[in-house]
Short mmCIF file of C-alpha atoms in Angstrom, two decimals:
data_model
loop_
_atom_site.label_atom_id
_atom_site.label_comp_id
_atom_site.label_asym_id
_atom_site.label_seq_id
_atom_site.Cartn_x
_atom_site.Cartn_y
_atom_site.Cartn_z
CA MET A 276 -40.78 -19.35 5.60
CA SER A 277 -37.97 -17.77 3.55
CA ARG A 278 -35.85 -15.12 5.27
CA LEU A 279 -33.46 -12.30 4.38
CA THR A 280 -30.55 -11.17 6.58
CA PHE A 281 -28.89 -7.76 6.18
CA LEU A 282 -25.12 -8.35 6.21
CA GLY A 283 -23.86 -5.09 4.68
CA ALA A 284 -24.62 -1.60 3.33
CA VAL A 285 -26.58 -0.99 6.55
CA GLY A 286 -26.02 2.51 7.93
CA GLU A 287 -23.27 2.94 5.33
CA VAL A 288 -23.06 3.29 1.57
CA THR A 289 -20.63 0.45 0.83
CA GLY A 290 -20.24 -3.24 1.68
CA SER A 291 -23.41 -4.51 -0.02
CA ARG A 292 -24.41 -8.03 1.09
CA TYR A 293 -27.75 -9.76 1.79
CA LEU A 294 -28.28 -13.42 2.66
CA LEU A 295 -31.37 -15.29 1.49
CA ASP A 296 -32.46 -18.47 3.25
CA VAL A 297 -34.99 -19.93 0.86
CA ASP A 298 -37.82 -22.24 1.89
CA GLY A 299 -37.36 -24.58 -1.09
CA PRO A 300 -39.84 -27.25 -2.22
CA SER A 301 -37.75 -30.13 -0.83
CA ARG A 302 -35.02 -28.55 1.31
CA PRO A 303 -33.71 -25.12 2.31
CA HIS A 304 -31.27 -23.21 0.08
CA ARG A 305 -28.87 -20.33 0.75
CA LEU A 306 -28.28 -17.58 -1.81
CA LEU A 307 -26.24 -14.39 -1.55
CA LEU A 308 -27.33 -11.11 -3.07
CA GLU A 309 -24.21 -8.92 -3.60
CA CYS A 310 -20.74 -9.40 -2.16
CA GLY A 311 -19.23 -5.93 -1.82
CA LEU A 312 -16.17 -4.32 -0.29
CA HIS A 313 -16.49 -1.92 2.62
CA GLN A 314 -14.83 1.38 1.68
CA GLY A 315 -14.00 4.48 3.71
CA GLY A 316 -11.40 4.29 6.45
CA ARG A 317 -9.57 1.64 8.42
CA GLU A 318 -12.45 0.61 10.68
CA LEU A 319 -14.82 -0.05 7.79
CA GLU A 320 -12.17 -1.62 5.61
CA GLY A 321 -11.17 -3.91 8.49
CA ALA A 322 -14.56 -5.59 8.09
CA ASN A 323 -13.39 -6.90 4.71
CA ALA A 324 -10.96 -9.28 6.43
CA VAL A 325 -13.65 -11.06 8.48
CA PRO A 326 -13.86 -14.66 7.18
CA PHE A 327 -17.04 -15.89 5.52
CA GLY A 328 -16.69 -19.09 7.53
CA ARG A 329 -19.11 -21.92 6.74
CA LEU A 330 -21.21 -19.65 4.55
CA ALA A 331 -18.74 -19.95 1.64
CA GLY A 332 -19.44 -23.69 1.43
CA GLN A 333 -23.18 -23.43 2.08
CA LEU A 334 -24.09 -20.96 -0.66
CA GLU A 335 -25.59 -22.33 -3.86
CA ALA A 336 -25.73 -19.12 -5.90
CA VAL A 337 -24.63 -15.49 -5.82
CA VAL A 338 -26.60 -12.72 -7.55
CA LEU A 339 -24.89 -9.45 -8.46
CA SER A 340 -26.51 -6.13 -9.39
CA HIS A 341 -23.44 -4.53 -10.99
CA GLY A 342 -19.66 -4.35 -11.09
CA HIS A 343 -18.70 -1.56 -8.66
CA LEU A 344 -16.40 -2.89 -5.94
CA ASP A 345 -18.73 -1.92 -3.09
CA HIS A 346 -21.15 -4.44 -4.62
CA ALA A 347 -18.77 -7.05 -6.04
CA GLY A 348 -15.31 -6.49 -4.62
CA LEU A 349 -15.30 -9.41 -2.14
CA LEU A 350 -16.34 -12.08 -4.64
CA PRO A 351 -12.75 -13.39 -5.07
CA LYS A 352 -12.43 -13.65 -1.28
CA LEU A 353 -15.62 -15.71 -1.17
CA VAL A 354 -14.21 -17.97 -3.89
CA ARG A 355 -10.84 -18.15 -2.10
CA GLU A 356 -12.65 -19.40 1.01
CA GLY A 357 -14.47 -22.17 -0.82
CA TYR A 358 -17.44 -20.93 -2.82
CA ARG A 359 -17.76 -22.94 -6.06
CA GLY A 360 -21.24 -22.06 -7.31
CA PRO A 361 -22.44 -19.71 -10.05
CA ILE A 362 -22.25 -15.91 -9.92
CA HIS A 363 -25.27 -14.52 -11.79
CA CYS A 364 -24.88 -11.07 -13.38
CA THR A 365 -25.58 -9.24 -16.62
CA ALA A 366 -23.32 -9.86 -19.60
CA ASP A 367 -21.81 -6.35 -19.47
CA THR A 368 -21.18 -6.69 -15.73
CA ALA A 369 -19.23 -9.88 -16.37
CA GLU A 370 -16.95 -7.99 -18.78
CA LEU A 371 -16.49 -5.14 -16.31
CA LEU A 372 -15.60 -7.56 -13.52
CA GLU A 373 -12.70 -8.86 -15.57
CA ILE A 374 -11.22 -5.36 -15.48
CA MET A 375 -12.27 -4.33 -11.98
CA LEU A 376 -11.26 -7.42 -10.02
CA VAL A 377 -7.89 -7.89 -11.70
CA ASP A 378 -7.08 -4.26 -10.92
CA ALA A 379 -8.30 -4.63 -7.32
CA ALA A 380 -6.06 -7.66 -6.76
CA PHE A 381 -3.06 -5.84 -8.28
CA VAL A 382 -3.58 -2.70 -6.16
CA MET A 383 -4.11 -4.81 -3.04
CA ALA A 384 -0.85 -6.66 -3.65
CA LYS A 385 1.07 -3.41 -4.09
CA ASP A 386 -0.46 -1.83 -0.98
CA LEU A 387 0.29 -4.97 1.04
CA GLU A 388 3.88 -5.00 -0.17
CA TRP A 389 4.44 -1.54 1.33
CA GLU A 390 2.53 -2.43 4.50
CA ASN A 391 4.49 -5.63 5.07
CA ARG A 392 7.83 -3.83 4.64
CA TRP A 393 6.82 -1.56 7.50
CA ARG A 394 5.57 -4.51 9.59
CA SER A 395 8.82 -6.37 8.99
CA ARG A 396 10.85 -3.40 10.31
CA ALA A 397 8.51 -3.19 13.29
CA GLY A 398 8.87 -6.90 14.02
CA LYS A 399 5.21 -7.62 13.22
CA PRO A 400 3.92 -10.61 11.23
CA ALA A 401 3.18 -10.10 7.54
CA LEU A 402 -0.43 -9.73 6.39
CA GLU A 403 -2.08 -11.92 3.77
CA PRO A 404 -4.09 -10.40 0.90
CA LEU A 405 -7.85 -10.77 0.86
CA TYR A 406 -7.34 -12.46 -2.50
CA ASP A 407 -4.94 -12.62 -5.42
CA GLU A 408 -5.15 -12.80 -9.20
CA ASP A 409 -5.58 -16.59 -9.18
CA ASP A 410 -8.71 -16.13 -7.04
CA VAL A 411 -9.95 -13.54 -9.56
CA VAL A 412 -9.47 -15.99 -12.44
CA ARG A 413 -11.56 -18.63 -10.63
CA THR A 414 -14.21 -15.99 -9.83
CA LEU A 415 -14.54 -14.96 -13.47
CA GLU A 416 -14.88 -18.61 -14.49
CA GLN A 417 -17.89 -18.91 -12.16
CA CYS A 418 -19.74 -15.91 -13.64
CA GLU A 419 -22.91 -16.71 -15.57
CA PRO A 420 -24.01 -13.74 -17.70
CA HIS A 421 -27.66 -13.00 -18.52
CA ASP A 422 -29.61 -10.51 -20.61
CA TYR A 423 -31.98 -7.93 -19.17
CA GLY A 424 -35.56 -9.16 -18.90
CA ARG A 425 -34.81 -12.87 -19.32
CA PRO A 426 -35.99 -15.13 -16.41
CA VAL A 427 -33.33 -17.38 -14.84
CA THR A 428 -34.09 -20.29 -12.50
CA LEU A 429 -31.97 -20.44 -9.34
CA PRO A 430 -31.74 -23.16 -6.66
CA GLY A 431 -34.84 -23.45 -4.50
CA ASP A 432 -37.18 -22.67 -7.42
CA VAL A 433 -36.23 -18.98 -7.23
CA THR A 434 -36.70 -16.95 -10.41
CA LEU A 435 -34.30 -14.11 -11.20
CA VAL A 436 -34.87 -11.25 -13.66
CA PHE A 437 -32.50 -8.31 -14.26
CA ARG A 438 -33.83 -4.84 -15.23
CA ASP A 439 -31.76 -1.89 -16.42
CA ALA A 440 -30.82 0.34 -13.45
CA GLY A 441 -29.24 3.07 -15.60
CA HIS A 442 -26.27 3.50 -13.23
CA ILE A 443 -23.23 2.12 -15.06
CA LEU A 444 -22.69 -0.29 -17.94
CA GLY A 445 -24.50 -3.53 -17.07
CA SER A 446 -26.08 -2.24 -13.85
CA ALA A 447 -29.28 -3.99 -12.86
CA ILE A 448 -32.35 -3.85 -10.68
CA VAL A 449 -32.71 -7.38 -9.29
CA GLU A 450 -36.11 -9.09 -9.18
CA LEU A 451 -36.37 -12.38 -7.28
CA ALA A 452 -39.53 -14.50 -7.05
CA ILE A 453 -38.98 -16.65 -3.96
CA PRO A 454 -41.03 -19.53 -2.48
CA SER A 455 -42.03 -18.67 1.09
CA GLY A 456 -44.68 -20.22 3.29
CA GLY A 457 -46.44 -21.91 0.40
CA GLN A 458 -46.56 -18.73 -1.70
CA ARG A 459 -44.22 -16.90 -4.07
CA ARG A 460 -42.92 -13.61 -2.73
CA ARG A 461 -41.35 -11.02 -5.01
CA LEU A 462 -38.22 -9.30 -3.69
CA VAL A 463 -36.92 -6.30 -5.65
CA PHE A 464 -33.47 -4.84 -4.98
CA SER A 465 -32.86 -1.46 -6.60
CA GLY A 466 -29.11 -1.92 -6.81
CA ASP A 467 -27.72 1.55 -7.49
CA LEU A 468 -30.35 3.54 -9.37
CA GLY A 469 -28.99 5.87 -12.01
CA ASN A 470 -29.49 9.60 -12.26
CA PRO A 471 -31.82 10.16 -15.26
CA ALA A 472 -29.90 13.35 -16.09
CA SER A 473 -26.60 11.48 -16.43
CA ALA A 474 -24.99 11.16 -19.82
CA LEU A 475 -24.59 7.82 -21.61
CA MET A 476 -26.85 5.72 -19.39
CA LYS A 477 -30.50 4.97 -20.11
CA THR A 478 -33.24 5.95 -17.63
CA PRO A 479 -33.72 3.35 -14.85
CA GLU A 480 -36.61 0.98 -15.45
CA LYS A 481 -39.56 1.20 -13.10
CA VAL A 482 -40.92 -1.95 -11.52
CA HIS A 483 -44.55 -2.27 -10.46
CA GLU A 484 -44.90 -5.57 -8.59
CA ALA A 485 -43.17 -6.45 -5.32
CA ASP A 486 -43.82 -7.70 -1.83
CA LEU A 487 -40.51 -6.43 -0.45
CA VAL A 488 -38.23 -3.70 -1.82
CA LEU A 489 -34.63 -3.00 -0.83
CA MET A 490 -33.88 0.53 -2.04
CA GLU A 491 -30.63 2.46 -2.06
CA SER A 492 -30.58 5.82 -0.26
CA THR A 493 -27.14 7.26 -1.07
CA TYR A 494 -28.58 10.69 -1.87
CA GLY A 495 -31.80 10.25 0.07
CA ASP A 496 -31.40 13.63 1.76
CA ARG A 497 -31.15 15.85 -1.33
CA ASP A 498 -31.76 16.36 -5.00
CA HIS A 499 -28.90 16.94 -7.37
CA ARG A 500 -28.36 20.32 -8.88
CA PRO A 501 -29.88 20.50 -12.41
CA LEU A 502 -27.37 19.22 -14.94
CA PRO A 503 -27.36 22.39 -17.12
CA ASP A 504 -26.40 24.46 -14.05
CA THR A 505 -23.71 21.91 -13.14
CA LEU A 506 -22.27 22.01 -16.64
CA GLU A 507 -22.09 25.81 -16.56
CA GLU A 508 -20.30 25.71 -13.21
CA PHE A 509 -17.93 23.06 -14.53
CA ALA A 510 -17.12 25.21 -17.57
CA ARG A 511 -16.58 28.22 -15.30
CA VAL A 512 -14.17 26.28 -13.06
CA LEU A 513 -12.22 25.17 -16.12
CA ASP A 514 -12.09 28.76 -17.38
CA GLU A 515 -10.85 30.04 -14.00
CA ALA A 516 -8.14 27.38 -13.81
CA HIS A 517 -7.01 28.29 -17.32
CA ALA A 518 -6.90 32.00 -16.44
CA ASP A 519 -4.92 31.29 -13.26
CA GLY A 520 -2.52 28.98 -15.05
CA GLY A 521 -3.32 26.00 -12.84
CA ASN A 522 -4.16 22.33 -13.27
CA VAL A 523 -7.59 20.80 -12.76
CA LEU A 524 -7.67 17.56 -10.76
CA ILE A 525 -10.75 15.34 -11.05
CA PRO A 526 -10.79 12.25 -8.80
CA ALA A 527 -13.20 10.01 -10.67
CA PHE A 528 -14.46 6.48 -10.28
CA ALA A 529 -13.13 4.35 -13.13
CA VAL A 530 -16.55 3.02 -14.09
CA GLY A 531 -19.31 5.45 -14.99
CA ARG A 532 -18.14 8.78 -13.66
CA THR A 533 -14.96 8.91 -15.73
CA GLN A 534 -16.85 8.19 -18.94
CA GLU A 535 -19.45 10.85 -18.17
CA ILE A 536 -16.80 13.49 -17.45
CA LEU A 537 -15.06 12.65 -20.72
CA TYR A 538 -18.40 13.00 -22.50
CA HIS A 539 -18.97 16.52 -21.14
CA LEU A 540 -15.37 17.54 -21.84
CA SER A 541 -15.89 16.32 -25.40
CA VAL A 542 -19.01 18.43 -25.80
CA LEU A 543 -17.19 21.51 -24.45
CA TYR A 544 -14.27 20.81 -26.78
CA HIS A 545 -16.47 20.61 -29.89
CA GLU A 546 -18.32 23.77 -28.81
CA GLY A 547 -14.96 25.58 -28.65
CA ARG A 548 -15.33 26.19 -24.90
CA LEU A 549 -12.46 24.03 -23.61
CA HIS A 550 -9.31 26.15 -23.37
CA GLN A 551 -7.05 23.49 -21.89
CA GLN A 552 -4.99 21.62 -24.47
CA MET A 553 -4.21 18.52 -22.40
CA VAL A 554 -6.66 16.09 -20.81
CA PHE A 555 -5.00 13.13 -19.10
CA LEU A 556 -6.88 9.97 -18.22
CA ASP A 557 -4.39 8.66 -15.71
CA SER A 558 -5.79 5.31 -14.67
CA PRO A 559 -5.06 2.02 -16.44
CA MET A 560 -8.35 0.60 -15.21
CA ALA A 561 -10.38 3.65 -16.26
CA ILE A 562 -8.72 3.51 -19.69
CA ARG A 563 -9.76 -0.12 -20.17
CA VAL A 564 -13.28 0.63 -18.96
CA THR A 565 -13.55 3.66 -21.27
CA GLU A 566 -12.49 1.51 -24.20
CA LEU A 567 -15.11 -1.06 -23.17
CA TYR A 568 -17.78 1.65 -23.07
CA ALA A 569 -16.77 2.69 -26.59
CA ARG A 570 -17.14 -0.90 -27.81
CA LYS A 571 -20.47 -1.30 -26.02
CA HIS A 572 -22.05 1.82 -27.52
CA LYS A 573 -25.26 -0.09 -28.36
CA ALA A 574 -25.97 -0.46 -24.64
CA LEU A 575 -25.70 3.30 -24.06
CA ASP A 576 -28.14 6.15 -24.59
CA PRO A 577 -28.38 6.70 -28.37
CA ASP A 578 -29.28 10.39 -28.01
CA ASP A 579 -26.10 11.10 -26.04
CA LEU A 580 -23.97 9.18 -28.50
CA ARG A 581 -25.53 11.09 -31.38
CA VAL A 582 -24.19 14.30 -29.82
CA LEU A 583 -20.68 12.86 -29.99
CA ASN A 584 -21.22 11.19 -33.36
CA VAL A 585 -19.51 8.10 -31.95
CA ALA A 586 -18.73 5.31 -34.37
CA ALA A 587 -17.95 1.77 -33.30
CA HIS A 588 -14.16 2.07 -33.40
CA GLY A 589 -13.57 1.61 -29.68
CA ASP A 590 -11.31 4.68 -29.60
CA PRO A 591 -12.18 7.37 -27.00
CA GLY A 592 -9.78 9.77 -28.74
CA GLN A 593 -12.10 10.04 -31.71
CA TYR A 594 -14.43 12.33 -29.73
CA LEU A 595 -11.83 14.13 -27.59
CA PRO A 596 -8.65 14.62 -29.67
CA ILE A 597 -6.69 16.24 -26.81
CA LEU A 598 -7.20 13.19 -24.57
CA ARG A 599 -4.00 11.45 -23.53
CA LEU A 600 -4.19 7.94 -22.05
CA THR A 601 -1.39 7.38 -19.52
CA ARG A 602 -1.09 3.68 -18.87
CA SER A 603 2.41 3.38 -17.40
CA VAL A 604 3.75 4.63 -14.08
CA GLU A 605 6.42 6.60 -15.93
CA GLU A 606 3.78 8.44 -18.00
CA SER A 607 1.83 9.20 -14.84
CA MET A 608 4.89 10.57 -13.07
CA ALA A 609 5.68 12.79 -16.04
CA ILE A 610 2.34 14.59 -15.56
CA ASN A 611 3.63 16.02 -12.30
CA ARG A 612 6.13 18.12 -14.23
CA ILE A 613 3.21 20.03 -15.74
CA HIS A 614 2.44 23.01 -13.48
CA GLY A 615 -0.57 24.35 -15.35
CA GLY A 616 -2.99 23.98 -18.22
CA ALA A 617 -3.84 20.31 -17.73
CA ILE A 618 -6.99 18.46 -16.75
CA ILE A 619 -6.04 15.30 -14.86
CA ILE A 620 -8.66 12.59 -14.32
CA ALA A 621 -7.43 9.82 -12.04
CA GLY A 622 -8.65 7.33 -9.46
CA ALA A 623 -9.48 6.59 -6.79
CA GLY A 624 -12.75 8.48 -6.78
CA MET A 625 -12.65 9.06 -3.02
CA CYS A 626 -8.94 9.99 -3.01
CA ASN A 627 -8.22 7.01 -0.75
CA GLY A 628 -5.55 5.57 -3.03
CA GLY A 629 -4.55 5.35 -6.66
CA ARG A 630 -2.73 7.87 -8.84
CA ILE A 631 -4.86 10.85 -7.83
CA VAL A 632 -3.07 10.86 -4.47
CA HIS A 633 0.27 11.57 -6.16
CA HIS A 634 -1.28 14.41 -8.18
CA LEU A 635 -2.73 15.87 -4.99
CA ARG A 636 0.72 15.79 -3.45
CA TYR A 637 2.11 17.95 -6.27
CA ASN A 638 -0.87 20.26 -6.79
CA LEU A 639 -2.83 20.66 -3.55
CA GLU A 640 -0.61 23.44 -2.17
CA ARG A 641 -0.93 25.58 -5.32
CA PRO A 642 -3.66 28.28 -5.17
CA SER A 643 -4.03 28.02 -8.95
CA THR A 644 -5.15 24.38 -8.71
CA ARG A 645 -8.82 23.45 -8.98
CA LEU A 646 -9.94 20.19 -7.39
CA VAL A 647 -13.30 19.10 -8.82
CA ILE A 648 -15.18 16.49 -6.78
CA VAL A 649 -17.77 14.71 -8.93
CA GLY A 650 -18.77 11.69 -6.82
CA PHE A 651 -19.87 10.57 -3.38
CA GLN A 652 -17.17 10.78 -0.69
CA ALA A 653 -17.60 8.27 2.12
CA ARG A 654 -16.76 9.06 5.72
CA GLY A 655 -13.14 8.45 6.62
CA THR A 656 -11.79 9.16 3.14
CA LEU A 657 -9.40 11.91 2.10
CA GLY A 658 -12.01 13.09 -0.38
CA ARG A 659 -14.53 13.61 2.42
CA GLN A 660 -11.98 15.69 4.38
CA LEU A 661 -11.40 17.91 1.37
CA VAL A 662 -15.13 18.34 0.68
CA GLU A 663 -15.69 19.31 4.31
CA GLY A 664 -13.10 22.09 4.06
CA ALA A 665 -10.03 20.66 5.76
CA GLU A 666 -7.23 23.21 5.74
CA ARG A 667 -4.50 20.60 6.15
CA VAL A 668 -4.51 16.95 5.13
CA ARG A 669 -2.07 14.07 5.21
CA VAL A 670 -1.13 12.73 1.78
CA LEU A 671 1.36 9.87 1.34
CA GLY A 672 2.63 10.44 4.86
CA GLU A 673 3.18 14.16 4.31
CA GLU A 674 1.06 16.95 5.81
CA LEU A 675 -0.06 19.42 3.15
CA ALA A 676 -1.79 22.78 3.32
CA VAL A 677 -4.92 22.82 1.17
CA LYS A 678 -4.48 25.94 -0.95
CA ALA A 679 -6.24 24.60 -4.03
CA ARG A 680 -9.87 25.59 -4.56
CA VAL A 681 -12.22 22.65 -4.03
CA HIS A 682 -15.45 22.45 -6.03
CA THR A 683 -18.14 19.83 -5.40
CA LEU A 684 -20.34 19.24 -8.45
CA GLY A 685 -23.11 16.94 -7.27
CA GLY A 686 -25.01 17.24 -10.53
CA PHE A 687 -22.62 14.72 -12.09
CA SER A 688 -23.72 12.01 -9.68
CA ALA A 689 -24.56 8.66 -11.25
CA HIS A 690 -27.04 8.04 -8.40
CA ALA A 691 -30.68 9.03 -8.28
CA GLY A 692 -31.46 11.98 -6.01
CA GLN A 693 -34.27 12.11 -3.47
CA SER A 694 -37.03 13.05 -5.94
CA GLU A 695 -36.00 10.29 -8.36
CA LEU A 696 -35.91 7.74 -5.53
CA ILE A 697 -39.40 8.73 -4.41
CA GLY A 698 -40.64 8.58 -8.00
CA TRP A 699 -39.17 5.11 -8.49
CA ALA A 700 -40.66 3.89 -5.21
CA GLY A 701 -44.04 5.36 -6.11
CA ALA A 702 -44.33 3.16 -9.21
CA PHE A 703 -44.97 0.05 -7.10
CA ARG A 704 -48.55 -1.08 -6.67
CA ASP A 705 -50.21 -2.48 -3.53
CA HIS A 706 -47.82 -0.91 -0.97
CA PRO A 707 -44.86 -3.34 -0.67
CA ARG A 708 -42.60 -3.22 2.38
CA PHE A 709 -39.59 -0.94 1.85
CA TYR A 710 -36.18 -1.21 3.52
CA LEU A 711 -33.61 1.54 2.96
CA VAL A 712 -30.04 0.39 2.38
CA HIS A 713 -26.85 1.94 0.95
CA GLY A 714 -27.01 5.23 2.78
CA GLU A 715 -25.54 7.06 5.73
CA PRO A 716 -27.98 7.44 8.66
CA GLU A 717 -28.83 11.10 8.00
CA ALA A 718 -29.64 10.43 4.36
CA GLN A 719 -31.74 7.41 5.26
CA ARG A 720 -33.77 9.25 7.87
CA ALA A 721 -34.38 12.13 5.47
CA LEU A 722 -35.56 9.77 2.74
CA GLN A 723 -37.71 7.84 5.19
CA ALA A 724 -39.49 11.07 6.17
CA ALA A 725 -39.90 12.17 2.53
CA LEU A 726 -41.32 8.78 1.57
CA GLU A 727 -43.77 8.95 4.46
CA GLU A 728 -45.02 12.32 3.17
CA ALA A 729 -45.60 10.58 -0.16
CA GLY A 730 -47.62 7.84 1.56
CA ILE A 731 -44.85 5.21 1.48
CA GLN A 732 -43.75 3.50 4.68
CA ALA A 733 -40.08 2.51 4.82
CA GLU A 734 -37.91 0.90 7.49
CA ILE A 735 -34.22 1.32 8.17
CA PRO A 736 -32.73 -2.10 8.93
CA ALA A 737 -30.01 -2.91 11.42
CA TYR A 738 -26.88 -4.96 10.77
CA ARG A 739 -27.66 -8.71 10.87
CA GLN A 740 -31.38 -8.02 11.18
CA ARG A 741 -33.38 -10.94 9.79
CA ILE A 742 -36.83 -10.54 8.25
CA GLU A 743 -39.36 -13.00 6.87
CA LEU A 744 -40.47 -12.65 3.28
#
């Protein structure tokens, strides 16, 4: 009998990882679905350092839903510890990984350099990185890209098919047909399901056949505000910041959220409603991803692109002329001399690192500043503290008073809300078993209750729980 073990994204949003022990025709096989980083505070992030042990040498294949680090960020560590098999993903995900993982290794090295200086002064041993750029190069060499809808045969006579999840470029719903107990069982993993109202992405595909479904529950406890209302609030916040003479800070994830925010700013600009004259995209990784999105316009929603009249030049500036791409550290530092009139988009999306932290240091104590939160903020992050109304926060070792106005615009989420999740789940025939993953406990319990009202039974798994397929 084939089995699945929950190794991550259980009772939390990040750290996606699921182990499949497959009852193959001649011998057992081990496959890994996802290999994500834990994000959100020291305790969670400490789990990233736990060795894979023998598993790295036992695995025969890895399957990846998409390129966000909480789903793919530990792949180079797995390779560093001995994994030499294929990494199956969509073609666009493979291109994103080249940007994401190189950046992750670079940031990790810089963070560790500062940490080890402190440890050296304290007489403590230096720490090793989870992985380095050489590990990333080997990881990318092991990626095997596939098109949506095309069956792929994996070890153990498992069949893999990717479906469009509508979340970010290349994101996929994973279908696996797995031998188990003399039958073939169909496992469907939602990955991260997109918000149908989001710009640029297509609507997530619905799947109808499954025996077992793993479904994300990030926003399982609520629906997002309607996008038109969110856009009006966004425009109002921008107007208020302009009137007050302040800057607008937008911590945004480099993949997906940044490109959507740029899209809406472009629409406002062409409608004559954007009063600011400077929009900074202050993230080398987000710049590269935005350029990739521009090149990959055929994979995006054609109706949204028609609004922008985007041609295939790969130049984001063609649809937002006031956009300035700040690649170097010096250019980023120069932004902090601007005390008002700028919109600054920078990572990290949860304010737990990256260039946004430096902009917070210079702007958070100004009442004229507007901080616009457009993505999920995990527990333990600076972003979560700000969303929850902290009056004082610690930034780069300095305690700051939060005088800026903080606005949370959930309508920009790239995740499906509760109603969309229930609708997606309701498309399955013959009542498959549902397990809720990728959610905090409150959101999971709320979604479980809402699904039950819709006639769908769902379980909430525990860490390391093993189930038979």
